[in-house]
PDB file of C-alpha atoms and ligand atoms in Angstrom:
ATOM      1  CA  MET A   1      -0.123   0.037  -0.047  1.00 94.00           C
ATOM      2  CA  LYS A   2       1.396   3.427  -1.032  1.00 97.00           C
ATOM      3  CA  THR A   3       0.998   6.247   1.557  1.00 98.00           C
ATOM      4  CA  ALA A   4       1.496   9.733   0.879  1.00 98.00           C
ATOM      5  CA  ILE A   5       1.503  12.640   3.395  1.00 98.00           C
ATOM      6  CA  CYS A   6      -0.198  16.050   2.642  1.00 98.00           C
ATOM      7  CA  PRO A   7       1.456  18.347   5.246  1.00 98.00           C
ATOM      8  CA  GLY A   8       0.674  21.906   5.989  1.00 97.00           C
ATOM      9  CA  SER A   9      -0.688  24.470   8.465  1.00 97.00           C
ATOM     10  CA  PHE A  10      -4.146  24.505   7.131  1.00 98.00           C
ATOM     11  CA  ASP A  11      -4.865  27.629   9.106  1.00 98.00           C
ATOM     12  CA  PRO A  12      -7.472  27.597   7.901  1.00 98.00           C
ATOM     13  CA  VAL A  13      -8.184  24.806   5.077  1.00 98.00           C
ATOM     14  CA  THR A  14      -8.971  26.348   1.690  1.00 98.00           C
ATOM     15  CA  MET A  15     -10.327  25.261  -1.687  1.00 98.00           C
ATOM     16  CA  GLY A  16      -6.627  25.044  -2.904  1.00 97.00           C
ATOM     17  CA  HIS A  17      -5.759  22.631  -0.117  1.00 98.00           C
ATOM     18  CA  LEU A  18      -8.697  20.493  -0.781  1.00 98.00           C
ATOM     19  CA  ASP A  19      -8.180  20.112  -4.563  1.00 98.00           C
ATOM     20  CA  ILE A  20      -4.266  19.014  -3.800  1.00 98.00           C
ATOM     21  CA  ILE A  21      -5.599  16.365  -1.262  1.00 98.00           C
ATOM     22  CA  ARG A  22      -8.322  15.119  -3.675  1.00 98.00           C
ATOM     23  CA  ARG A  23      -5.516  14.793  -6.471  1.00 98.00           C
ATOM     24  CA  ALA A  24      -3.232  13.167  -4.160  1.00 98.00           C
ATOM     25  CA  ALA A  25      -5.967  10.749  -2.913  1.00 98.00           C
ATOM     26  CA  ARG A  26      -6.547   9.528  -6.484  1.00 98.00           C
ATOM     27  CA  MET A  27      -2.720   8.918  -6.950  1.00 98.00           C
ATOM     28  CA  PHE A  28      -2.036   7.011  -3.622  1.00 98.00           C
ATOM     29  CA  ASP A  29      -3.907   4.125  -1.816  1.00 98.00           C
ATOM     30  CA  HIS A  30      -3.706   6.263   1.472  1.00 98.00           C
ATOM     31  CA  VAL A  31      -2.970   9.728   1.919  1.00 98.00           C
ATOM     32  CA  VAL A  32      -2.342  11.309   5.599  1.00 98.00           C
ATOM     33  CA  VAL A  33      -3.291  14.977   5.808  1.00 98.00           C
ATOM     34  CA  ALA A  34      -0.849  15.972   8.603  1.00 98.00           C
ATOM     35  CA  ILE A  35      -1.517  19.458  10.404  1.00 98.00           C
ATOM     36  CA  MET A  36       1.931  20.473  11.480  1.00 94.00           C
ATOM     37  CA  VAL A  37       3.168  22.974  13.533  1.00 89.00           C
ATOM     38  CA  ASN A  38       4.980  25.836  11.396  1.00 89.00           C
ATOM     39  CA  PRO A  39       7.295  27.642  13.961  1.00 89.00           C
ATOM     40  CA  GLU A  40       7.176  30.869  11.594  1.00 90.00           C
ATOM     41  CA  LYS A  41       3.488  31.223  11.857  1.00 90.00           C
ATOM     42  CA  LYS A  42       1.087  32.433  14.578  1.00 93.00           C
ATOM     43  CA  PRO A  43      -2.129  30.256  13.980  1.00 95.00           C
ATOM     44  CA  SER A  44      -5.583  31.652  14.179  1.00 96.00           C
ATOM     45  CA  PHE A  45      -7.177  28.250  14.850  1.00 96.00           C
ATOM     46  CA  THR A  46      -5.802  25.782  17.333  1.00 96.00           C
ATOM     47  CA  LEU A  47      -4.493  22.150  16.263  1.00 95.00           C
ATOM     48  CA  GLU A  48      -7.838  20.759  17.279  1.00 96.00           C
ATOM     49  CA  GLU A  49     -10.041  23.214  15.419  1.00 97.00           C
ATOM     50  CA  ARG A  50      -7.706  22.709  12.028  1.00 98.00           C
ATOM     51  CA  ILE A  51      -8.306  18.926  12.364  1.00 97.00           C
ATOM     52  CA  SER A  52     -11.885  19.439  12.876  1.00 98.00           C
ATOM     53  CA  LEU A  53     -12.231  21.799   9.948  1.00 98.00           C
ATOM     54  CA  LEU A  54     -10.223  19.407   7.682  1.00 98.00           C
ATOM     55  CA  CYS A  55     -12.169  16.255   8.741  1.00 98.00           C
ATOM     56  CA  ARG A  56     -15.432  18.086   7.741  1.00 98.00           C
ATOM     57  CA  ALA A  57     -14.263  19.641   4.555  1.00 98.00           C
ATOM     58  CA  ALA A  58     -12.798  16.290   3.434  1.00 98.00           C
ATOM     59  CA  ALA A  59     -15.288  13.947   4.652  1.00 98.00           C
ATOM     60  CA  ASP A  60     -16.262  12.829   1.272  1.00 98.00           C
ATOM     61  CA  ILE A  61     -12.724  11.545   0.457  1.00 98.00           C
ATOM     62  CA  PRO A  62     -12.510   7.680   1.849  1.00 97.00           C
ATOM     63  CA  ASN A  63      -8.869   7.034   1.613  1.00 98.00           C
ATOM     64  CA  ILE A  64      -7.691   9.972   3.637  1.00 98.00           C
ATOM     65  CA  GLU A  65      -6.909  10.392   7.295  1.00 98.00           C
ATOM     66  CA  VAL A  66      -6.379  13.717   9.342  1.00 98.00           C
ATOM     67  CA  VAL A  67      -3.775  13.897  12.035  1.00 98.00           C
ATOM     68  CA  GLY A  68      -2.055  16.629  14.023  1.00 97.00           C
ATOM     69  CA  PHE A  69       1.592  16.230  14.490  1.00 96.00           C
ATOM     70  CA  ASP A  70       4.062  18.533  16.464  1.00 94.00           C
ATOM     71  CA  GLY A  71       7.399  17.502  15.285  1.00 96.00           C
ATOM     72  CA  LEU A  72       9.732  17.021  12.251  1.00 97.00           C
ATOM     73  CA  LEU A  73       7.688  16.005   9.299  1.00 97.00           C
ATOM     74  CA  ALA A  74      10.669  13.740   7.983  1.00 97.00           C
ATOM     75  CA  ASP A  75      10.249  11.755  11.247  1.00 97.00           C
ATOM     76  CA  TYR A  76       6.441  11.485  11.041  1.00 97.00           C
ATOM     77  CA  ALA A  77       6.864  10.201   7.342  1.00 97.00           C
ATOM     78  CA  ARG A  78       9.312   7.565   8.422  1.00 97.00           C
ATOM     79  CA  GLN A  79       6.880   6.596  11.341  1.00 97.00           C
ATOM     80  CA  ARG A  80       4.114   6.009   8.894  1.00 97.00           C
ATOM     81  CA  GLU A  81       6.132   4.446   6.194  1.00 97.00           C
ATOM     82  CA  ALA A  82       5.189   7.073   3.757  1.00 97.00           C
ATOM     83  CA  ALA A  83       6.644   7.020   0.256  1.00 96.00           C
ATOM     84  CA  ALA A  84       6.146  10.619  -0.619  1.00 98.00           C
ATOM     85  CA  ILE A  85       5.093  14.082   0.641  1.00 98.00           C
ATOM     86  CA  VAL A  86       2.636  15.822  -1.763  1.00 98.00           C
ATOM     87  CA  LYS A  87       2.373  19.717  -1.947  1.00 97.00           C
ATOM     88  CA  GLY A  88       0.698  21.891  -4.112  1.00 96.00           C
ATOM     89  CA  LEU A  89       2.856  24.689  -5.984  1.00 96.00           C
ATOM     90  CA  ARG A  90       1.291  27.938  -6.850  1.00 93.00           C
ATOM     91  CA  ALA A  91       3.758  30.358  -8.427  1.00 84.00           C
ATOM     92  CA  VAL A  92       7.636  30.902  -8.765  1.00 83.00           C
ATOM     93  CA  SER A  93       7.205  32.634  -5.411  1.00 80.00           C
ATOM     94  CA  ASP A  94       6.532  29.301  -3.494  1.00 88.00           C
ATOM     95  CA  PHE A  95       9.363  27.602  -5.360  1.00 91.00           C
ATOM     96  CA  GLU A  96      12.595  28.613  -3.211  1.00 93.00           C
ATOM     97  CA  TYR A  97      10.624  27.915   0.364  1.00 93.00           C
ATOM     98  CA  GLU A  98       9.129  24.669  -0.933  1.00 96.00           C
ATOM     99  CA  PHE A  99      12.358  23.371  -2.469  1.00 96.00           C
ATOM    100  CA  GLN A 100      14.272  24.253   0.614  1.00 96.00           C
ATOM    101  CA  MET A 101      11.613  22.036   2.620  1.00 97.00           C
ATOM    102  CA  ALA A 102      11.840  19.310   0.128  1.00 98.00           C
ATOM    103  CA  LEU A 103      15.835  19.083   0.258  1.00 98.00           C
ATOM    104  CA  THR A 104      15.982  19.432   4.069  1.00 98.00           C
ATOM    105  CA  ASN A 105      13.197  16.507   4.375  1.00 98.00           C
ATOM    106  CA  LYS A 106      15.388  14.608   1.870  1.00 97.00           C
ATOM    107  CA  LYS A 107      18.483  15.124   3.967  1.00 98.00           C
ATOM    108  CA  LEU A 108      16.715  13.899   7.116  1.00 98.00           C
ATOM    109  CA  ASN A 109      15.038  11.072   5.600  1.00 97.00           C
ATOM    110  CA  PRO A 110      16.639   9.900   2.270  1.00 96.00           C
ATOM    111  CA  GLU A 111      14.001   7.547   1.525  1.00 93.00           C
ATOM    112  CA  LEU A 112      11.270  10.216   1.318  1.00 96.00           C
ATOM    113  CA  GLU A 113      10.325  11.896  -2.012  1.00 97.00           C
ATOM    114  CA  THR A 114       8.586  15.094  -2.265  1.00 98.00           C
ATOM    115  CA  MET A 115       6.106  15.598  -5.130  1.00 98.00           C
ATOM    116  CA  PHE A 116       4.703  18.910  -6.401  1.00 97.00           C
ATOM    117  CA  LEU A 117       1.255  19.327  -7.951  1.00 97.00           C
ATOM    118  CA  ALA A 118       0.665  22.342 -10.064  1.00 95.00           C
ATOM    119  CA  THR A 119      -2.070  24.247  -8.361  1.00 95.00           C
ATOM    120  CA  SER A 120      -5.367  24.357 -10.363  1.00 94.00           C
ATOM    121  CA  ALA A 121      -5.512  27.774 -12.322  1.00 93.00           C
ATOM    122  CA  GLU A 122      -8.547  28.975 -10.219  1.00 93.00           C
ATOM    123  CA  ASN A 123      -6.437  28.566  -6.993  1.00 93.00           C
ATOM    124  CA  MET A 124      -3.214  30.135  -8.063  1.00 92.00           C
ATOM    125  CA  PHE A 125      -3.791  33.182  -6.066  1.00 92.00           C
ATOM    126  CA  LEU A 126      -5.388  31.710  -2.963  1.00 95.00           C
ATOM    127  CA  SER A 127      -3.488  31.173   0.397  1.00 96.00           C
ATOM    128  CA  SER A 128      -4.889  30.905   4.136  1.00 96.00           C
ATOM    129  CA  SER A 129      -3.265  34.217   4.798  1.00 95.00           C
ATOM    130  CA  MET A 130      -5.250  35.656   1.965  1.00 96.00           C
ATOM    131  CA  VAL A 131      -8.382  34.339   3.302  1.00 97.00           C
ATOM    132  CA  LYS A 132      -7.550  35.659   6.637  1.00 97.00           C
ATOM    133  CA  GLN A 133      -6.941  39.143   5.373  1.00 95.00           C
ATOM    134  CA  VAL A 134     -10.253  39.117   3.309  1.00 96.00           C
ATOM    135  CA  ALA A 135     -12.236  37.915   6.193  1.00 95.00           C
ATOM    136  CA  GLY A 136     -10.530  40.354   8.652  1.00 93.00           C
ATOM    137  CA  PHE A 137     -11.824  43.236   6.702  1.00 93.00           C
ATOM    138  CA  GLY A 138     -15.221  41.915   6.379  1.00 92.00           C
ATOM    139  CA  GLY A 139     -14.844  40.563   2.950  1.00 95.00           C
ATOM    140  CA  ASP A 140     -16.633  37.640   1.175  1.00 96.00           C
ATOM    141  CA  ILE A 141     -14.592  34.407   1.620  1.00 97.00           C
ATOM    142  CA  SER A 142     -17.017  31.969   0.394  1.00 97.00           C
ATOM    143  CA  PRO A 143     -15.295  31.310  -3.048  1.00 97.00           C
ATOM    144  CA  PHE A 144     -11.968  30.492  -1.057  1.00 97.00           C
ATOM    145  CA  VAL A 145     -13.140  27.951   1.609  1.00 98.00           C
ATOM    146  CA  PRO A 146     -15.178  24.837   1.425  1.00 98.00           C
ATOM    147  CA  ALA A 147     -18.926  25.666   2.083  1.00 97.00           C
ATOM    148  CA  CYS A 148     -19.478  23.291   4.902  1.00 98.00           C
ATOM    149  CA  VAL A 149     -16.917  25.038   7.045  1.00 98.00           C
ATOM    150  CA  LEU A 150     -17.506  28.721   6.003  1.00 97.00           C
ATOM    151  CA  LYS A 151     -19.584  29.759   8.871  1.00 96.00           C
ATOM    152  CA  THR A 152     -16.957  28.482  11.553  1.00 96.00           C
ATOM    153  CA  ILE A 153     -14.005  30.131   9.485  1.00 97.00           C
ATOM    154  CA  GLN A 154     -15.850  33.445   9.097  1.00 95.00           C
ATOM    155  CA  ASP A 155     -17.183  33.405  12.805  1.00 94.00           C
ATOM    156  CA  ARG A 156     -13.457  33.145  14.028  1.00 94.00           C
ATOM    157  CA  LEU A 157     -11.907  35.352  11.596  1.00 94.00           C
ATOM    158  CA  CYS A 158     -14.460  38.052  11.810  1.00 87.00           C
ATOM    159  CA  GLY A 159     -13.963  37.944  15.731  1.00 82.00           C
ATOM    160  CA  ARG A 160     -17.405  36.325  16.379  1.00 73.00           C
ATOM    161  CA  ALA A 161     -16.311  33.319  17.912  1.00 73.00           C
TER     162      ALA A 161
HETATM  163  O1  PNS B   1       1.280  25.319   5.137  1.00 60.82           O
HETATM  164  P1  PNS B   1       2.676  25.591   5.408  1.00 60.82           P
HETATM  165  O2  PNS B   1       2.880  26.386   6.722  1.00 60.82           O
HETATM  166  O3  PNS B   1       3.626  26.213   4.143  1.00 60.82           O
HETATM  167  O4  PNS B   1       3.329  24.194   5.671  1.00 60.82           O
HETATM  168  C1  PNS B   1       4.671  24.112   6.327  1.00 60.82           C
HETATM  169  C2  PNS B   1       4.882  22.905   7.080  1.00 60.82           C
HETATM  170  C3  PNS B   1       3.940  22.873   8.268  1.00 60.82           C
HETATM  171  C4  PNS B   1       4.728  21.815   6.281  1.00 60.82           C
HETATM  172  C5  PNS B   1       6.434  22.872   7.665  1.00 60.82           C
HETATM  173  O5  PNS B   1       6.619  24.053   8.478  1.00 60.82           O
HETATM  174  C6  PNS B   1       6.658  21.713   8.490  1.00 60.82           C
HETATM  175  O6  PNS B   1       7.095  20.551   7.910  1.00 60.82           O
HETATM  176  N1  PNS B   1       6.844  21.746   9.783  1.00 60.82           N
HETATM  177  C7  PNS B   1       7.125  20.566  10.672  1.00 60.82           C
HETATM  178  C8  PNS B   1       8.377  20.696  11.226  1.00 60.82           C
HETATM  179  C9  PNS B   1       9.579  20.452  10.161  1.00 60.82           C
HETATM  180  O7  PNS B   1       9.769  19.089   9.831  1.00 60.82           O
HETATM  181  N2  PNS B   1      10.357  21.326   9.652  1.00 60.82           N
HETATM  182  C10 PNS B   1      11.248  21.081   8.673  1.00 60.82           C
HETATM  183  C11 PNS B   1      10.713  21.031   7.387  1.00 60.82           C
HETATM  184  S1  PNS B   1      12.068  21.764   6.517  1.00 60.82           S
END
């Protein structure tokens, strides 16, 4: 059985994340969506909240599992015997950061491959930070996040919960 890991902060999950997870789930037998700690970011949602949002957003994808992990991705991938990390790549601006992470993970776990999926054109500009900024100023985020978690995300980002 080939397992892949889709790692990220998912703070919060967006349509772009969901698209990559769906596509990874078509290519691998099992996909572990790993909600990790990015020390460079201060999250708006707790780890438990992000897990819950992702479970709801991806409830229709049968071969995935959503987990939270506070540690090195390379170690977690070894623990899960994952063949690959799958990440979405939006624009050239993502490349340097993603490439640095891929090479670091390869050094830490030489068995592990990183695969990049080109983001779908409609999600090219989309990021969790952009969602937070639009919501923070009262804008409509409904095109950017899954409908079933829209209210929960909106309430938090608009300061209502
Ligand atoms: O969605 P993000 O914030 O771009 O995802 C980055 C993430 C969480 C995948 C990365 O920060 C990560 O892997 N964190 C876990 C700690 C780790 O392994 N750091 C070294 C990666 S080079």
